[in-house]
C-alpha positions as semicolon CSV with decimal commas, in nm:
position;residue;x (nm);y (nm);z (nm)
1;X;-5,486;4,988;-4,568
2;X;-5,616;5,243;-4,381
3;X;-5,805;5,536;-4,527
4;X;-5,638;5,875;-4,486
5;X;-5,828;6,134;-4,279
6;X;-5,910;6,473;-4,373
7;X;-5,723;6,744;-4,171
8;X;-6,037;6,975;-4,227
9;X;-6,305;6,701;-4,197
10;X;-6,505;6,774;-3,861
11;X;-6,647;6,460;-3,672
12;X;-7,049;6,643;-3,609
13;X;-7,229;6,347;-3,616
14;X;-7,027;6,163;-3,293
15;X;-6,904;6,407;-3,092
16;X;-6,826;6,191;-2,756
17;X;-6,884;6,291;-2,406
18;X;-6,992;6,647;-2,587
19;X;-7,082;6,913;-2,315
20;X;-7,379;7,088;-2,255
21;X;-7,318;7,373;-2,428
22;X;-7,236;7,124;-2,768
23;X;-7,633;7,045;-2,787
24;X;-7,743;7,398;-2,703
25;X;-7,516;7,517;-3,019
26;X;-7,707;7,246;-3,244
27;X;-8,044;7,347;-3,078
28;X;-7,949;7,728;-3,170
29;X;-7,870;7,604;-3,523
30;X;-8,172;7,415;-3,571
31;X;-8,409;7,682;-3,450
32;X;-8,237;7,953;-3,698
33;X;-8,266;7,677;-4,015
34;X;-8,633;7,659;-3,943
35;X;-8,711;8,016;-3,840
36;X;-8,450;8,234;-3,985
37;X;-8,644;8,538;-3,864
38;X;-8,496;8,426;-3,477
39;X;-8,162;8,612;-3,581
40;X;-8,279;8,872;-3,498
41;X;-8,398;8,759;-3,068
42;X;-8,047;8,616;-2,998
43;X;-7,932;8,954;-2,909
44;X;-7,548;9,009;-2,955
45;X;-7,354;8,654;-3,069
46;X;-7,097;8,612;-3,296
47;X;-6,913;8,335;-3,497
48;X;-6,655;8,311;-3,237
49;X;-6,882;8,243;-2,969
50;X;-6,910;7,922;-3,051
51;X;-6,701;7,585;-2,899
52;X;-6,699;7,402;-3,225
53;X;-6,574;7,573;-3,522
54;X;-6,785;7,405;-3,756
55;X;-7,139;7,544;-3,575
56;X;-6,991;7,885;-3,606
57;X;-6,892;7,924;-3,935
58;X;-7,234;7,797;-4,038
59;X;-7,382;8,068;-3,812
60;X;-7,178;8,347;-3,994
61;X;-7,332;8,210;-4,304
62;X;-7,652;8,252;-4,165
63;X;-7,569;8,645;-4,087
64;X;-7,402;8,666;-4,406
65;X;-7,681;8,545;-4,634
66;X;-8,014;8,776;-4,641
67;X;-8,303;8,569;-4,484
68;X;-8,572;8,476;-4,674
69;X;-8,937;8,536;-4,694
70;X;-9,140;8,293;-4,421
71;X;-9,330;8,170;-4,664
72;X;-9,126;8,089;-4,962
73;X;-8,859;7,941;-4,696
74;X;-9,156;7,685;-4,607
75;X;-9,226;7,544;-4,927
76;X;-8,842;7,608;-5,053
77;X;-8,516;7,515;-4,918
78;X;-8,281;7,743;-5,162
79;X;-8,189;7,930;-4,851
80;X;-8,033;7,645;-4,701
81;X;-7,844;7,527;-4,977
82;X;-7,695;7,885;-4,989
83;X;-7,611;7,924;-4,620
84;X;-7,402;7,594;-4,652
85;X;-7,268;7,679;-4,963
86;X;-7,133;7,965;-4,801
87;X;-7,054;7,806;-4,481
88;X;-6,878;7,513;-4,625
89;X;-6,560;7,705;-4,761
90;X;-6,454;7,770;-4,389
91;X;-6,606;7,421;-4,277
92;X;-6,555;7,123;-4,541
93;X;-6,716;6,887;-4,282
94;X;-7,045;7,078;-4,317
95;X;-7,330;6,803;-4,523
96;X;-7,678;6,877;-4,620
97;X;-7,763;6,596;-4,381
98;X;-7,595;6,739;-4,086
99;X;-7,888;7,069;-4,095
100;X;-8,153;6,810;-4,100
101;X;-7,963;6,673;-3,824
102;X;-7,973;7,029;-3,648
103;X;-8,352;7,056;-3,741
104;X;-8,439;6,771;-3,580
105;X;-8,267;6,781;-3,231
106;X;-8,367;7,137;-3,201
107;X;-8,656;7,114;-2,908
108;X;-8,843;7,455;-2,957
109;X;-8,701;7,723;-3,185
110;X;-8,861;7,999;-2,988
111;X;-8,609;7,903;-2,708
112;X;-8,319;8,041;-2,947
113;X;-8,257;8,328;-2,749
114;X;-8,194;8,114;-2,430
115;X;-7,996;7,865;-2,701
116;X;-7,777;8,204;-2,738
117;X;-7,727;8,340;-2,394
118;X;-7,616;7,946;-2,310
119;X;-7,334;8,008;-2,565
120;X;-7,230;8,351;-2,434
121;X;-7,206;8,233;-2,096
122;X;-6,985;7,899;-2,220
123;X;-6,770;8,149;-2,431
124;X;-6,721;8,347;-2,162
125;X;-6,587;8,073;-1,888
126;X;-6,316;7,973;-2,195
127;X;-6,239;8,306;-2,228
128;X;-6,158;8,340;-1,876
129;X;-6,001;8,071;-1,853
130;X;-5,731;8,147;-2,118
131;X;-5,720;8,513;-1,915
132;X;-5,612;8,274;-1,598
133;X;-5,385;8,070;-1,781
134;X;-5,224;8,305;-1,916
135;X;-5,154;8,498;-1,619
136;X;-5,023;8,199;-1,414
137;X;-4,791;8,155;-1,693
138;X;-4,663;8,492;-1,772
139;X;-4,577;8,507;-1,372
140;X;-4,354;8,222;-1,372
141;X;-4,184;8,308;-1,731
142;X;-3,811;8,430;-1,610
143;X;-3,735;8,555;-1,972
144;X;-3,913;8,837;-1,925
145;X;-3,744;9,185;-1,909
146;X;-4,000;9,325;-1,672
147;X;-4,202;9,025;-1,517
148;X;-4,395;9,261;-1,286
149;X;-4,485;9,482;-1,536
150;X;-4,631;9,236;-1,747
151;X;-4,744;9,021;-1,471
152;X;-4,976;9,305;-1,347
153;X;-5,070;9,411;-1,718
154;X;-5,206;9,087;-1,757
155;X;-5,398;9,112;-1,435
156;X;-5,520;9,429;-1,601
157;X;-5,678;9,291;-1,868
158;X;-5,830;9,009;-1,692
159;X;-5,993;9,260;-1,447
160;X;-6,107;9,448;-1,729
161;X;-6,296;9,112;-1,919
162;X;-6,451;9,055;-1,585
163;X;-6,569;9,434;-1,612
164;X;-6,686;9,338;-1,925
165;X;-6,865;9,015;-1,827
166;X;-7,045;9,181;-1,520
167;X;-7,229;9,428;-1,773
168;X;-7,365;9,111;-1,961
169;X;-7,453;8,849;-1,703
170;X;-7,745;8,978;-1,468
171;X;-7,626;8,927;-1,038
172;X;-7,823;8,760;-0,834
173;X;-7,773;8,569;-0,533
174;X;-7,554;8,325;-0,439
175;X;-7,283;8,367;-0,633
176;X;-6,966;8,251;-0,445
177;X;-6,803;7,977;-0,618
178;X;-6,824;7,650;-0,461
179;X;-6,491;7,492;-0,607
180;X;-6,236;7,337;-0,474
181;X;-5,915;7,504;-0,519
182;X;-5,591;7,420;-0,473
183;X;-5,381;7,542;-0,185
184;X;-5,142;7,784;-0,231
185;X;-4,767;7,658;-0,201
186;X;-4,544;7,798;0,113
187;X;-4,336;7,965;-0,091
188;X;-4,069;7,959;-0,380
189;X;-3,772;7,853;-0,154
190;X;-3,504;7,809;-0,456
191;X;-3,149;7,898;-0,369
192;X;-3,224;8,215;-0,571
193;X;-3,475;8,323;-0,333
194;X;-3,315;8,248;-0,041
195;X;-2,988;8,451;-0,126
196;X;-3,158;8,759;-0,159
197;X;-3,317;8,729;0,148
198;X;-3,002;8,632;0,340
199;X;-2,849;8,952;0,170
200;X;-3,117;9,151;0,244
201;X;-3,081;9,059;0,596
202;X;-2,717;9,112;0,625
203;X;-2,743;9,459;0,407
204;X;-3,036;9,601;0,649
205;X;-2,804;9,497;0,977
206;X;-2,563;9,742;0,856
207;X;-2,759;10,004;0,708
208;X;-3,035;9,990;0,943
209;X;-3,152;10,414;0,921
210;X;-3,287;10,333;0,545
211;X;-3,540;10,088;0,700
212;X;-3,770;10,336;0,808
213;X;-3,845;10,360;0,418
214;X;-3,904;10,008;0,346
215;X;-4,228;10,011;0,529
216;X;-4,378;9,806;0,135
217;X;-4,192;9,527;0,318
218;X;-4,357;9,256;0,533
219;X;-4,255;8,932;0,671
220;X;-4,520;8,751;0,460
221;X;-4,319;8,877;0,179
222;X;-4,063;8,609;0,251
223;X;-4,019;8,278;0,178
224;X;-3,845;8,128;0,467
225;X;-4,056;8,177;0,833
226;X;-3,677;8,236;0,964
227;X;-3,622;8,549;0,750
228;X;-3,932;8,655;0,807
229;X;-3,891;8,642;1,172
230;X;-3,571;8,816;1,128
231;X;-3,655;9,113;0,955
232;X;-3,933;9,182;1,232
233;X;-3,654;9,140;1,460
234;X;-3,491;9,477;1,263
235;X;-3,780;9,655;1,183
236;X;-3,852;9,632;1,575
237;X;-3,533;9,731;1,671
238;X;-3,509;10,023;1,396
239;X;-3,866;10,157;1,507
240;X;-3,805;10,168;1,846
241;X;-3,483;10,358;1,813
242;X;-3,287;10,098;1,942
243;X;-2,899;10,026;1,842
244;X;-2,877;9,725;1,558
245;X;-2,588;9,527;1,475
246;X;-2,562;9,129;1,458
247;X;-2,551;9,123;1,847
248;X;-2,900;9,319;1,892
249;X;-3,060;9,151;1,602
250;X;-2,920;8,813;1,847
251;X;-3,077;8,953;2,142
252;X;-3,424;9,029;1,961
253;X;-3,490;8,735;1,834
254;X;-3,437;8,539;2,144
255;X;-3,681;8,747;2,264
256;X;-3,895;8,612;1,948
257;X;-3,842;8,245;2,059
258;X;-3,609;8,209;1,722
259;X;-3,316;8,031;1,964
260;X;-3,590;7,803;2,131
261;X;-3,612;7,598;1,826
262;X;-3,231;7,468;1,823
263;X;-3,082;7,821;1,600
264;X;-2,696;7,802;1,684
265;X;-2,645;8,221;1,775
266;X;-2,330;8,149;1,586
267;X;-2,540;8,093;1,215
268;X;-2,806;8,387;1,293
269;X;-2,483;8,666;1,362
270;X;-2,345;8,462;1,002
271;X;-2,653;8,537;0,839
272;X;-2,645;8,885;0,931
273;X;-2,293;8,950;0,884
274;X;-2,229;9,000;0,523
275;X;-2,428;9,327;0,367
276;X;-2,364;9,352;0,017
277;X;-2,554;9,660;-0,196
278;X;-2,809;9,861;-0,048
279;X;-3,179;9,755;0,147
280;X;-3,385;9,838;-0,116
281;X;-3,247;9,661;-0,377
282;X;-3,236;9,369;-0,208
283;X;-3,593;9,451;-0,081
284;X;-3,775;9,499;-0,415
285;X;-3,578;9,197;-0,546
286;X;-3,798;8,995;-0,271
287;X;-4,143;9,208;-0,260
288;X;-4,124;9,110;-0,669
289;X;-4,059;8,740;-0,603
290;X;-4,384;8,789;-0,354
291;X;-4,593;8,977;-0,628
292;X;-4,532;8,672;-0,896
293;X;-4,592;8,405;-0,650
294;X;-4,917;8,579;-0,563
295;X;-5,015;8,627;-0,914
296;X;-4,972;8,298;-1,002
297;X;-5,173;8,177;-0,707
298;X;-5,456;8,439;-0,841
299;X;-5,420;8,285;-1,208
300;X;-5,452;7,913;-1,085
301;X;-5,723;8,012;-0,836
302;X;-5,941;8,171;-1,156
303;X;-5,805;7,858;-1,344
304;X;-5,970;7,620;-1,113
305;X;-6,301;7,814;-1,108
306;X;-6,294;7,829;-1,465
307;X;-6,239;7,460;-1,496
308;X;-6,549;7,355;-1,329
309;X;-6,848;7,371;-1,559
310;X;-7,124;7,397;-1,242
311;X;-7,004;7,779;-1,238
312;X;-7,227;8,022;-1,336
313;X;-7,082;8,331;-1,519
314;X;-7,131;8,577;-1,211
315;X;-7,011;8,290;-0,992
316;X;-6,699;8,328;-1,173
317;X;-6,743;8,674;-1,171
318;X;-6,759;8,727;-0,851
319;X;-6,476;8,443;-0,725
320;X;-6,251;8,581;-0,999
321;X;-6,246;8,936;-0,865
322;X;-6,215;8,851;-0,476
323;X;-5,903;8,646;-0,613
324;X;-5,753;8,976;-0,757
325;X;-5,846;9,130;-0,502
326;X;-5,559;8,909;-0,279
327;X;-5,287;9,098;-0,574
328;X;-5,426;9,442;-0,474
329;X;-5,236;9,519;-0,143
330;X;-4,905;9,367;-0,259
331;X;-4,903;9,574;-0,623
332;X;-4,965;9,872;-0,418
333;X;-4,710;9,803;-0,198
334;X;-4,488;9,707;-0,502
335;X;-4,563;10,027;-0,688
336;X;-4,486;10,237;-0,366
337;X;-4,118;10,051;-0,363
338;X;-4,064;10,139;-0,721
339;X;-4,230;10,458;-0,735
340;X;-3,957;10,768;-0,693
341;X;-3,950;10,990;-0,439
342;X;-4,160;11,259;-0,504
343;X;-3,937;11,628;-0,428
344;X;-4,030;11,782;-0,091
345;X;-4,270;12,072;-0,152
346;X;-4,143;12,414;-0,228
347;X;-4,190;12,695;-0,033
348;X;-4,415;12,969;-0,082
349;X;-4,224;13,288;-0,249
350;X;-4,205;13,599;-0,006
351;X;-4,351;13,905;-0,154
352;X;-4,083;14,087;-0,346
353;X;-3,941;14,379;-0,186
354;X;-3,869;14,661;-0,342
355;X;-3,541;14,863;-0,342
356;X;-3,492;15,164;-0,093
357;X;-3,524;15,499;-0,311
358;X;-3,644;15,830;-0,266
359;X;-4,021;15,868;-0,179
360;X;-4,224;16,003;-0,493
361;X;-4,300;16,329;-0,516
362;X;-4,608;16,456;-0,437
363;X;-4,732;16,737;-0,634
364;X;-5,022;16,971;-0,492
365;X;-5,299;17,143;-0,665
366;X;-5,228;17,465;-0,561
367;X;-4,842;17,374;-0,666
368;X;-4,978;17,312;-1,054
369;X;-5,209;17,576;-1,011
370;X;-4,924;17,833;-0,999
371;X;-4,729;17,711;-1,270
């Protein structure tokens, strides 16, 4: 029969295919056990720092539990027994033999502080990666109330960890990423999508004066290369003044070499023949589809960086931010769409006049003198 397993019970000992980071949290350990002093090199590193959970809550015993005197902690080891009495409450795995296991794979204690920036930097490429994740997901969530609004707020806070990040991790050259990344798909082309760019279309052919306001718009904005090549067919015709209706849009886009890949004239007047609602609803309704498919190209991007363990922290740094970078110009564009329109500005008050009346008297010297 076999023996039941303890839900708490942490494997230390055989830890397979452990990463790098895995044996520079033991070597930390193992240089604070024998030099408990070190605490105070490692510079700024917390409990939750650490990758396994066991290592950390033994190193918040170690913060928790005054240090002893160098030379009683040579010649006694009461100190240990009380940091793993304390530590062993939050990790039940934690043995007696498992420190002298961290003493003796430690290589030099005085390297803890390098032990410690090693964590930081492996904490911080986890913590990015959940940032990425979590952005990629939140842009393709559609039970969200507001999916751009939390879409970008979650860009927010990734760009402000990277902020974060570039004050701890020193720059220095070189510092492009060298991953691979996945390339980005053509486009969500679901029915959904597609619809509101054929009624976009349609709605713009017959209210083509409220184009000149939709200037947040571009053809990359669209998921179909036809549409795309449509609306520049209207936004032509509308900037140069020119007359549109179905017939003009036509004419246009033979001009664009739409009709010398096989388009029946009959379907492209269909597809412009049916307005329903206004432009810019229709318009905003694609430029957000855009903004979500680009943030969730950003958040895999970052992903993929984060993935690979041969990135430094300002090569992620740096590769993270040039991906947001790509979500800049279509957020402002999306915030000018949905921003209102500000009041034209008021004229300057005239001067107030005042009313005709008689002119004051004057009243002479010589006039008072006599009185």
């Amino acid at each position: 029969m076999p023996q039941p397993t303890d839900p708490y019970e942490d494997d230390l000992d055989d830890l397979p295919l452990a990463r790098p980071v895995h044996y520079a949290e033991q070597s930390l350990l193992g240089a604070l056990l024998l030099d408990p002093h070190r605490l105070a090199d490692i510079g700024d590193l917390n409990a939750g720092q650490f990758g396994n959970h066991a290592h950390g809550a033994l190193f918040q015993a170690m913060r928790t539990v005054p240090p002893p005197a160098p030379d009683l902690h040579r010649s006694d080891p009461a100190w240990l027994n009380t940091v793993l009495d304390a530590a062993c409450p939050h990790a039940p795995g934690l043995s007696a033999s498992y420190l002298h296991t961290l003493i003796q794979v430690c290589p030099w204690p005085r390297h803890a502080p390098t032990y410690a920036r090693m964590i930081r930097a492996d904490h911080a490429r986890r913590t990015l990666l959940m940032h990425a994740e979590r952005l990629a997901q939140i842009a393709t969530d559609t039970t969200l109330p507001n999916p751009a609004a939390t879409t970008l707020a979650q860009a927010d806070a990734l760009g402000q960890f990277l902020d974060t990040l570039a004050g701890q991790f020193a720059p220095h050259p070189g510092s492009l990423p060298r991953t691979s990344v996945p390339s980005a798909p053509a486009g969500n082309s679901c029915e959904e999508a597609l619809d509101e760019e054929r009624l976009l279309l349609a709605t713009a052919t017959a209210h083509p004066a409220e184009l000149k306001n939709m200037r947040w718009l571009q053809p990359d904005d669209f998921t179909l290369p036809l549409h795309a090549t449509v609306w520049q067919c209207l936004t032509t015709l509308a900037h140069n003044g020119e007359p549109v209706d179905p017939v003009t849009v036509l004419w246009e886009a033979q001009h664009r070499g739409l009709l010398a890949d096989g388009l029946d004239p009959r379907d492209l007047i269909a597809l412009v023949s049916t307005p329903v609602g206004s432009p810019e609803y229709w318009g905003e309704r694609v430029l957000q589809r855009a903004l979500l498919a680009r943030a969730f190209d950003v958040g895999t991007r970052i992903t993929s960086y984060a993935e690979d363990p041969a990135n430094t922290p300002h090569q992620l740094i740096t590769g993270s931010r040039r991906a947001l970078a790509d979500l800049t110009t279509l957020r402002t564009r999306w915030q000018r769409s949905t921003s209102p329109t500000p009041p034209p500005p008021r004229q300057p008050r005239s001067p107030a006049v005042s009313r005709a009346g008689p002119p004051p008297r004057a009243t002479s010297a010589s006039g008072r003198a006599l009185r």
